[in-house]
Each structure stands twice: as C-alpha cells, then as structure tokens.
C-alpha cells in the first residue's frame, strides 16, 4: 500500500467540507420547518439564528482543528459554500416539502386528538357537576 499523498489528503478535506456545508444547511432547513409550524416573534427568531450560527462556527472550528490543525484553507471554505449550494439546489426544496407535509399531518392528528379529549373531558365534567347537585 502506498503512502497517502498531500493531494489525496486535501481532496478528502474538500469532500468533507462539501458534506459539512450541506449538513449545516440541512440543519438550518430543520429550523426553518420549525418556524413554519410554531410561529414566534423576531426576538426568538434572532435568538435561534444566533445559537445556530454560534454552534455552526464552533463545529466548523472543531472540524478544522481535528483535520487540519486549525489552519483555514481556501478550498475548505469553498467546499463548504459549494456543498451548501448543491444541497440548496438539489435537496432543500424537496426536504422542506416532505417534512412540512409530515409535520402538517401530525399536527392535524394532534388537533383531532386534542379536540376529542377536550370533548370527553367537558362531558365528564358536566356529568360530575350534575351528580353533585
């Protein structure tokens, strides 16, 4: 087996950065879906973004320290941007639609269960009050 050359290592780092960029954007899609179904104000949205970007920066830094001794290379940044762009163009819309549909169905089912439970509880309370009087 031949030793790994520097070019092979850099190619592996580039591919890893592609996946990292796509993964970070996929996580942000999850946050976007959460926002669609649980609306909240600008303060919470800003806080969510601040937490996300802080976590993403820390994760990115830890990845750099692990694989490249903390040295930022241009091709790593390019790979992350390219990975995010590829994910956005190919998968983001599909993921957003599919997950939105799944969550919408679950939300409708939960509303039906809540409504049925509320009706049963209100009937139970009414029957309990009439027996006491």
PDB file of N, CA, C and O in Angstrom, residues 4-58:
ATOM      1  N   UNK A   4      -0.194   7.884   1.636  1.00  0.00           N
ATOM      2  CA  UNK A   4      -1.166   8.868   1.153  1.00  0.00           C
ATOM      3  C   UNK A   4      -0.436  10.168   0.827  1.00  0.00           C
ATOM      4  O   UNK A   4       0.342  10.673   1.632  1.00  0.00           O
ATOM      5  N   UNK A   5      -0.700  10.696  -0.351  1.00  0.00           N
ATOM      6  CA  UNK A   5      -0.048  11.943  -0.748  1.00  0.00           C
ATOM      7  C   UNK A   5      -0.801  13.145  -0.186  1.00  0.00           C
ATOM      8  O   UNK A   5      -1.948  13.045   0.250  1.00  0.00           O
ATOM      9  N   UNK A   6      -0.157  14.287  -0.226  1.00  0.00           N
ATOM     10  CA  UNK A   6      -0.770  15.521   0.262  1.00  0.00           C
ATOM     11  C   UNK A   6      -2.008  15.891  -0.528  1.00  0.00           C
ATOM     12  O   UNK A   6      -2.982  16.400   0.020  1.00  0.00           O
ATOM     13  N   UNK A   7      -1.986  15.611  -1.827  1.00  0.00           N
ATOM     14  CA  UNK A   7      -3.137  15.934  -2.678  1.00  0.00           C
ATOM     15  C   UNK A   7      -4.349  15.088  -2.301  1.00  0.00           C
ATOM     16  O   UNK A   7      -5.478  15.577  -2.288  1.00  0.00           O
ATOM     17  N   UNK A   8      -4.127  13.817  -1.971  1.00  0.00           N
ATOM     18  CA  UNK A   8      -5.228  12.949  -1.553  1.00  0.00           C
ATOM     19  C   UNK A   8      -5.842  13.431  -0.234  1.00  0.00           C
ATOM     20  O   UNK A   8      -7.059  13.386  -0.059  1.00  0.00           O
ATOM     21  N   UNK A   9      -5.010  13.887   0.661  1.00  0.00           N
ATOM     22  CA  UNK A   9      -5.494  14.408   1.943  1.00  0.00           C
ATOM     23  C   UNK A   9      -6.329  15.667   1.708  1.00  0.00           C
ATOM     24  O   UNK A   9      -7.408  15.827   2.278  1.00  0.00           O
ATOM     25  N   UNK A  10      -5.832  16.550   0.852  1.00  0.00           N
ATOM     26  CA  UNK A  10      -6.565  17.774   0.563  1.00  0.00           C
ATOM     27  C   UNK A  10      -7.882  17.497  -0.154  1.00  0.00           C
ATOM     28  O   UNK A  10      -8.893  18.155   0.110  1.00  0.00           O
ATOM     29  N   UNK A  11      -7.906  16.507  -1.035  1.00  0.00           N
ATOM     30  CA  UNK A  11      -9.139  16.122  -1.701  1.00  0.00           C
ATOM     31  C   UNK A  11     -10.151  15.570  -0.685  1.00  0.00           C
ATOM     32  O   UNK A  11     -11.334  15.903  -0.733  1.00  0.00           O
ATOM     33  N   UNK A  12      -9.656  14.754   0.249  1.00  0.00           N
ATOM     34  CA  UNK A  12     -10.533  14.220   1.298  1.00  0.00           C
ATOM     35  C   UNK A  12     -11.087  15.364   2.165  1.00  0.00           C
ATOM     36  O   UNK A  12     -12.266  15.352   2.537  1.00  0.00           O
ATOM     37  N   UNK A  13     -10.255  16.347   2.474  1.00  0.00           N
ATOM     38  CA  UNK A  13     -10.711  17.508   3.248  1.00  0.00           C
ATOM     39  C   UNK A  13     -11.761  18.303   2.473  1.00  0.00           C
ATOM     40  O   UNK A  13     -12.735  18.785   3.049  1.00  0.00           O
ATOM     41  N   UNK A  14     -11.552  18.442   1.178  1.00  0.00           N
ATOM     42  CA  UNK A  14     -12.514  19.157   0.347  1.00  0.00           C
ATOM     43  C   UNK A  14     -13.857  18.437   0.330  1.00  0.00           C
ATOM     44  O   UNK A  14     -14.911  19.060   0.493  1.00  0.00           O
ATOM     45  N   UNK A  15     -13.838  17.123   0.148  1.00  0.00           N
ATOM     46  CA  UNK A  15     -15.081  16.343   0.153  1.00  0.00           C
ATOM     47  C   UNK A  15     -15.767  16.413   1.519  1.00  0.00           C
ATOM     48  O   UNK A  15     -16.988  16.519   1.602  1.00  0.00           O
ATOM     49  N   UNK A  16     -14.973  16.378   2.569  1.00  0.00           N
ATOM     50  CA  UNK A  16     -15.538  16.503   3.926  1.00  0.00           C
ATOM     51  C   UNK A  16     -16.176  17.871   4.121  1.00  0.00           C
ATOM     52  O   UNK A  16     -17.221  17.997   4.738  1.00  0.00           O
ATOM     53  N   UNK A  17     -15.550  18.903   3.586  1.00  0.00           N
ATOM     54  CA  UNK A  17     -16.116  20.247   3.716  1.00  0.00           C
ATOM     55  C   UNK A  17     -17.395  20.391   2.887  1.00  0.00           C
ATOM     56  O   UNK A  17     -18.310  21.116   3.282  1.00  0.00           O
ATOM     57  N   UNK A  18     -17.482  19.693   1.745  1.00  0.00           N
ATOM     58  CA  UNK A  18     -18.733  19.669   0.981  1.00  0.00           C
ATOM     59  C   UNK A  18     -19.867  19.105   1.833  1.00  0.00           C
ATOM     60  O   UNK A  18     -20.965  19.675   1.896  1.00  0.00           O
ATOM     61  N   UNK A  19     -19.594  17.988   2.489  1.00  0.00           N
ATOM     62  CA  UNK A  19     -20.597  17.363   3.345  1.00  0.00           C
ATOM     63  C   UNK A  19     -20.944  18.251   4.544  1.00  0.00           C
ATOM     64  O   UNK A  19     -22.106  18.324   4.952  1.00  0.00           O
ATOM     65  N   UNK A  20     -19.951  18.907   5.095  1.00  0.00           N
ATOM     66  CA  UNK A  20     -20.186  19.801   6.228  1.00  0.00           C
ATOM     67  C   UNK A  20     -21.094  20.958   5.823  1.00  0.00           C
ATOM     68  O   UNK A  20     -22.046  21.295   6.535  1.00  0.00           O
ATOM     69  N   UNK A  21     -20.834  21.554   4.678  1.00  0.00           N
ATOM     70  CA  UNK A  21     -21.673  22.655   4.193  1.00  0.00           C
ATOM     71  C   UNK A  21     -23.104  22.206   3.951  1.00  0.00           C
ATOM     72  O   UNK A  21     -24.062  22.877   4.341  1.00  0.00           O
ATOM     73  N   UNK A  22     -23.268  21.043   3.320  1.00  0.00           N
ATOM     74  CA  UNK A  22     -24.612  20.513   3.069  1.00  0.00           C
ATOM     75  C   UNK A  22     -25.297  20.175   4.390  1.00  0.00           C
ATOM     76  O   UNK A  22     -26.490  20.452   4.573  1.00  0.00           O
ATOM     77  N   UNK A  23     -24.574  19.598   5.317  1.00  0.00           N
ATOM     78  CA  UNK A  23     -25.146  19.242   6.618  1.00  0.00           C
ATOM     79  C   UNK A  23     -25.592  20.456   7.408  1.00  0.00           C
ATOM     80  O   UNK A  23     -26.666  20.449   8.026  1.00  0.00           O
ATOM     81  N   UNK A  24     -24.785  21.499   7.395  1.00  0.00           N
ATOM     82  CA  UNK A  24     -25.166  22.717   8.116  1.00  0.00           C
ATOM     83  C   UNK A  24     -26.426  23.340   7.525  1.00  0.00           C
ATOM     84  O   UNK A  24     -27.299  23.812   8.257  1.00  0.00           O
ATOM     85  N   UNK A  25     -26.548  23.322   6.218  1.00  0.00           N
ATOM     86  CA  UNK A  25     -27.746  23.875   5.592  1.00  0.00           C
ATOM     87  C   UNK A  25     -28.960  22.982   5.857  1.00  0.00           C
ATOM     88  O   UNK A  25     -30.076  23.484   6.025  1.00  0.00           O
ATOM     89  N   UNK A  26     -28.752  21.678   5.923  1.00  0.00           N
ATOM     90  CA  UNK A  26     -29.859  20.765   6.243  1.00  0.00           C
ATOM     91  C   UNK A  26     -30.370  21.031   7.661  1.00  0.00           C
ATOM     92  O   UNK A  26     -31.587  21.028   7.899  1.00  0.00           O
ATOM     93  N   UNK A  27     -29.480  21.284   8.585  1.00  0.00           N
ATOM     94  CA  UNK A  27     -29.896  21.617   9.953  1.00  0.00           C
ATOM     95  C   UNK A  27     -30.686  22.924   9.950  1.00  0.00           C
ATOM     96  O   UNK A  27     -31.712  23.053  10.627  1.00  0.00           O
ATOM     97  N   UNK A  28     -30.231  23.887   9.170  1.00  0.00           N
ATOM     98  CA  UNK A  28     -30.955  25.154   9.105  1.00  0.00           C
ATOM     99  C   UNK A  28     -32.339  24.970   8.476  1.00  0.00           C
ATOM    100  O   UNK A  28     -33.291  25.645   8.867  1.00  0.00           O
ATOM    101  N   UNK A  29     -32.463  24.048   7.525  1.00  0.00           N
ATOM    102  CA  UNK A  29     -33.791  23.727   6.984  1.00  0.00           C
ATOM    103  C   UNK A  29     -34.704  23.204   8.087  1.00  0.00           C
ATOM    104  O   UNK A  29     -35.896  23.494   8.104  1.00  0.00           O
ATOM    105  N   UNK A  30     -34.143  22.423   8.988  1.00  0.00           N
ATOM    106  CA  UNK A  30     -34.923  21.947  10.135  1.00  0.00           C
ATOM    107  C   UNK A  30     -35.434  23.106  10.980  1.00  0.00           C
ATOM    108  O   UNK A  30     -36.585  23.103  11.427  1.00  0.00           O
ATOM    109  N   UNK A  31     -34.601  24.093  11.179  1.00  0.00           N
ATOM    110  CA  UNK A  31     -35.012  25.284  11.932  1.00  0.00           C
ATOM    111  C   UNK A  31     -36.101  26.027  11.167  1.00  0.00           C
ATOM    112  O   UNK A  31     -37.092  26.487  11.753  1.00  0.00           O
ATOM    113  N   UNK A  32     -35.965  26.122   9.856  1.00  0.00           N
ATOM    114  CA  UNK A  32     -36.983  26.803   9.041  1.00  0.00           C
ATOM    115  C   UNK A  32     -38.325  26.087   9.121  1.00  0.00           C
ATOM    116  O   UNK A  32     -39.385  26.724   9.196  1.00  0.00           O
ATOM    117  N   UNK A  33     -38.301  24.767   9.106  1.00  0.00           N
ATOM    118  CA  UNK A  33     -39.545  23.999   9.223  1.00  0.00           C
ATOM    119  C   UNK A  33     -40.173  24.232  10.586  1.00  0.00           C
ATOM    120  O   UNK A  33     -41.385  24.417  10.716  1.00  0.00           O
ATOM    121  N   UNK A  34     -39.353  24.226  11.624  1.00  0.00           N
ATOM    122  CA  UNK A  34     -39.848  24.502  12.979  1.00  0.00           C
ATOM    123  C   UNK A  34     -40.538  25.857  13.020  1.00  0.00           C
ATOM    124  O   UNK A  34     -41.606  26.006  13.611  1.00  0.00           O
ATOM    125  N   UNK A  35     -39.960  26.842  12.363  1.00  0.00           N
ATOM    126  CA  UNK A  35     -40.550  28.186  12.348  1.00  0.00           C
ATOM    127  C   UNK A  35     -41.870  28.240  11.593  1.00  0.00           C
ATOM    128  O   UNK A  35     -42.733  29.052  11.914  1.00  0.00           O
ATOM    129  N   UNK A  36     -42.030  27.400  10.583  1.00  0.00           N
ATOM    130  CA  UNK A  36     -43.288  27.387   9.834  1.00  0.00           C
ATOM    131  C   UNK A  36     -44.462  26.952  10.696  1.00  0.00           C
ATOM    132  O   UNK A  36     -45.576  27.430  10.537  1.00  0.00           O
ATOM    133  N   UNK A  37     -44.230  26.009  11.574  1.00  0.00           N
ATOM    134  CA  UNK A  37     -45.327  25.422  12.322  1.00  0.00           C
ATOM    135  C   UNK A  37     -45.488  25.980  13.722  1.00  0.00           C
ATOM    136  O   UNK A  37     -46.530  25.808  14.344  1.00  0.00           O
ATOM    137  N   UNK A  38     -44.487  26.616  14.236  1.00  0.00           N
ATOM    138  CA  UNK A  38     -44.561  27.227  15.556  1.00  0.00           C
ATOM    139  C   UNK A  38     -44.096  28.671  15.427  1.00  0.00           C
ATOM    140  O   UNK A  38     -42.927  28.977  15.626  1.00  0.00           O
ATOM    141  N   UNK A  39     -45.037  29.525  15.058  1.00  0.00           N
ATOM    142  CA  UNK A  39     -44.674  30.918  14.801  1.00  0.00           C
ATOM    143  C   UNK A  39     -44.309  31.616  16.118  1.00  0.00           C
ATOM    144  O   UNK A  39     -44.895  31.357  17.163  1.00  0.00           O
ATOM    145  N   UNK A  40     -43.334  32.495  16.012  1.00  0.00           N
ATOM    146  CA  UNK A  40     -42.903  33.286  17.147  1.00  0.00           C
ATOM    147  C   UNK A  40     -42.266  34.568  16.635  1.00  0.00           C
ATOM    148  O   UNK A  40     -42.031  34.705  15.442  1.00  0.00           O
ATOM    149  N   UNK A  41     -41.997  35.481  17.541  1.00  0.00           N
ATOM    150  CA  UNK A  41     -41.563  36.817  17.168  1.00  0.00           C
ATOM    151  C   UNK A  41     -40.107  36.908  16.747  1.00  0.00           C
ATOM    152  O   UNK A  41     -39.342  35.943  16.774  1.00  0.00           O
ATOM    153  N   UNK A  42     -39.756  38.110  16.348  1.00  0.00           N
ATOM    154  CA  UNK A  42     -38.398  38.372  15.852  1.00  0.00           C
ATOM    155  C   UNK A  42     -37.331  38.116  16.917  1.00  0.00           C
ATOM    156  O   UNK A  42     -36.217  37.708  16.589  1.00  0.00           O
ATOM    157  N   UNK A  43     -37.648  38.354  18.167  1.00  0.00           N
ATOM    158  CA  UNK A  43     -36.670  38.123  19.227  1.00  0.00           C
ATOM    159  C   UNK A  43     -36.269  36.650  19.260  1.00  0.00           C
ATOM    160  O   UNK A  43     -35.078  36.320  19.302  1.00  0.00           O
ATOM    161  N   UNK A  44     -37.248  35.750  19.206  1.00  0.00           N
ATOM    162  CA  UNK A  44     -36.952  34.318  19.241  1.00  0.00           C
ATOM    163  C   UNK A  44     -36.242  33.865  17.973  1.00  0.00           C
ATOM    164  O   UNK A  44     -35.338  33.036  18.023  1.00  0.00           O
ATOM    165  N   UNK A  45     -36.661  34.420  16.844  1.00  0.00           N
ATOM    166  CA  UNK A  45     -36.002  34.065  15.584  1.00  0.00           C
ATOM    167  C   UNK A  45     -34.542  34.501  15.617  1.00  0.00           C
ATOM    168  O   UNK A  45     -33.641  33.751  15.224  1.00  0.00           O
ATOM    169  N   UNK A  46     -34.292  35.690  16.114  1.00  0.00           N
ATOM    170  CA  UNK A  46     -32.915  36.191  16.223  1.00  0.00           C
ATOM    171  C   UNK A  46     -32.097  35.331  17.176  1.00  0.00           C
ATOM    172  O   UNK A  46     -30.928  35.028  16.912  1.00  0.00           O
ATOM    173  N   UNK A  47     -32.714  34.937  18.278  1.00  0.00           N
ATOM    174  CA  UNK A  47     -32.025  34.088  19.246  1.00  0.00           C
ATOM    175  C   UNK A  47     -31.704  32.720  18.635  1.00  0.00           C
ATOM    176  O   UNK A  47     -30.596  32.203  18.803  1.00  0.00           O
ATOM    177  N   UNK A  48     -32.661  32.137  17.914  1.00  0.00           N
ATOM    178  CA  UNK A  48     -32.421  30.853  17.241  1.00  0.00           C
ATOM    179  C   UNK A  48     -31.271  30.963  16.250  1.00  0.00           C
ATOM    180  O   UNK A  48     -30.400  30.088  16.193  1.00  0.00           O
ATOM    181  N   UNK A  49     -31.273  32.043  15.456  1.00  0.00           N
ATOM    182  CA  UNK A  49     -30.196  32.235  14.486  1.00  0.00           C
ATOM    183  C   UNK A  49     -28.847  32.408  15.174  1.00  0.00           C
ATOM    184  O   UNK A  49     -27.840  31.859  14.727  1.00  0.00           O
ATOM    185  N   UNK A  50     -28.823  33.168  16.253  1.00  0.00           N
ATOM    186  CA  UNK A  50     -27.565  33.382  16.979  1.00  0.00           C
ATOM    187  C   UNK A  50     -27.039  32.057  17.535  1.00  0.00           C
ATOM    188  O   UNK A  50     -25.831  31.775  17.431  1.00  0.00           O
ATOM    189  N   UNK A  51     -27.917  31.253  18.094  1.00  0.00           N
ATOM    190  CA  UNK A  51     -27.499  29.948  18.628  1.00  0.00           C
ATOM    191  C   UNK A  51     -27.019  29.047  17.494  1.00  0.00           C
ATOM    192  O   UNK A  51     -25.978  28.386  17.615  1.00  0.00           O
ATOM    193  N   UNK A  52     -27.756  29.025  16.383  1.00  0.00           N
ATOM    194  CA  UNK A  52     -27.369  28.194  15.248  1.00  0.00           C
ATOM    195  C   UNK A  52     -25.995  28.585  14.722  1.00  0.00           C
ATOM    196  O   UNK A  52     -25.128  27.733  14.534  1.00  0.00           O
ATOM    197  N   UNK A  53     -25.804  29.876  14.455  1.00  0.00           N
ATOM    198  CA  UNK A  53     -24.540  30.303  13.860  1.00  0.00           C
ATOM    199  C   UNK A  53     -23.376  30.154  14.829  1.00  0.00           C
ATOM    200  O   UNK A  53     -22.245  29.860  14.404  1.00  0.00           O
ATOM    201  N   UNK A  54     -23.622  30.330  16.114  1.00  0.00           N
ATOM    202  CA  UNK A  54     -22.564  30.094  17.097  1.00  0.00           C
ATOM    203  C   UNK A  54     -22.188  28.618  17.124  1.00  0.00           C
ATOM    204  O   UNK A  54     -21.004  28.266  17.102  1.00  0.00           O
ATOM    205  N   UNK A  55     -23.194  27.745  17.151  1.00  0.00           N
ATOM    206  CA  UNK A  55     -22.932  26.302  17.139  1.00  0.00           C
ATOM    207  C   UNK A  55     -22.242  25.882  15.843  1.00  0.00           C
ATOM    208  O   UNK A  55     -21.312  25.064  15.856  1.00  0.00           O
ATOM    209  N   UNK A  56     -22.675  26.447  14.712  1.00  0.00           N
ATOM    210  CA  UNK A  56     -22.058  26.108  13.417  1.00  0.00           C
ATOM    211  C   UNK A  56     -20.595  26.545  13.394  1.00  0.00           C
ATOM    212  O   UNK A  56     -19.727  25.807  12.906  1.00  0.00           O
ATOM    213  N   UNK A  57     -20.306  27.728  13.915  1.00  0.00           N
ATOM    214  CA  UNK A  57     -18.927  28.220  13.943  1.00  0.00           C
ATOM    215  C   UNK A  57     -18.048  27.347  14.840  1.00  0.00           C
ATOM    216  O   UNK A  57     -16.906  27.017  14.476  1.00  0.00           O
ATOM    217  N   UNK A  58     -18.576  26.962  15.994  1.00  0.00           N
ATOM    218  CA  UNK A  58     -17.807  26.098  16.901  1.00  0.00           C
ATOM    219  C   UNK A  58     -17.572  24.740  16.243  1.00  0.00           C
ATOM    220  O   UNK A  58     -16.457  24.206  16.285  1.00  0.00           O
TER     221      UNK A  58
END
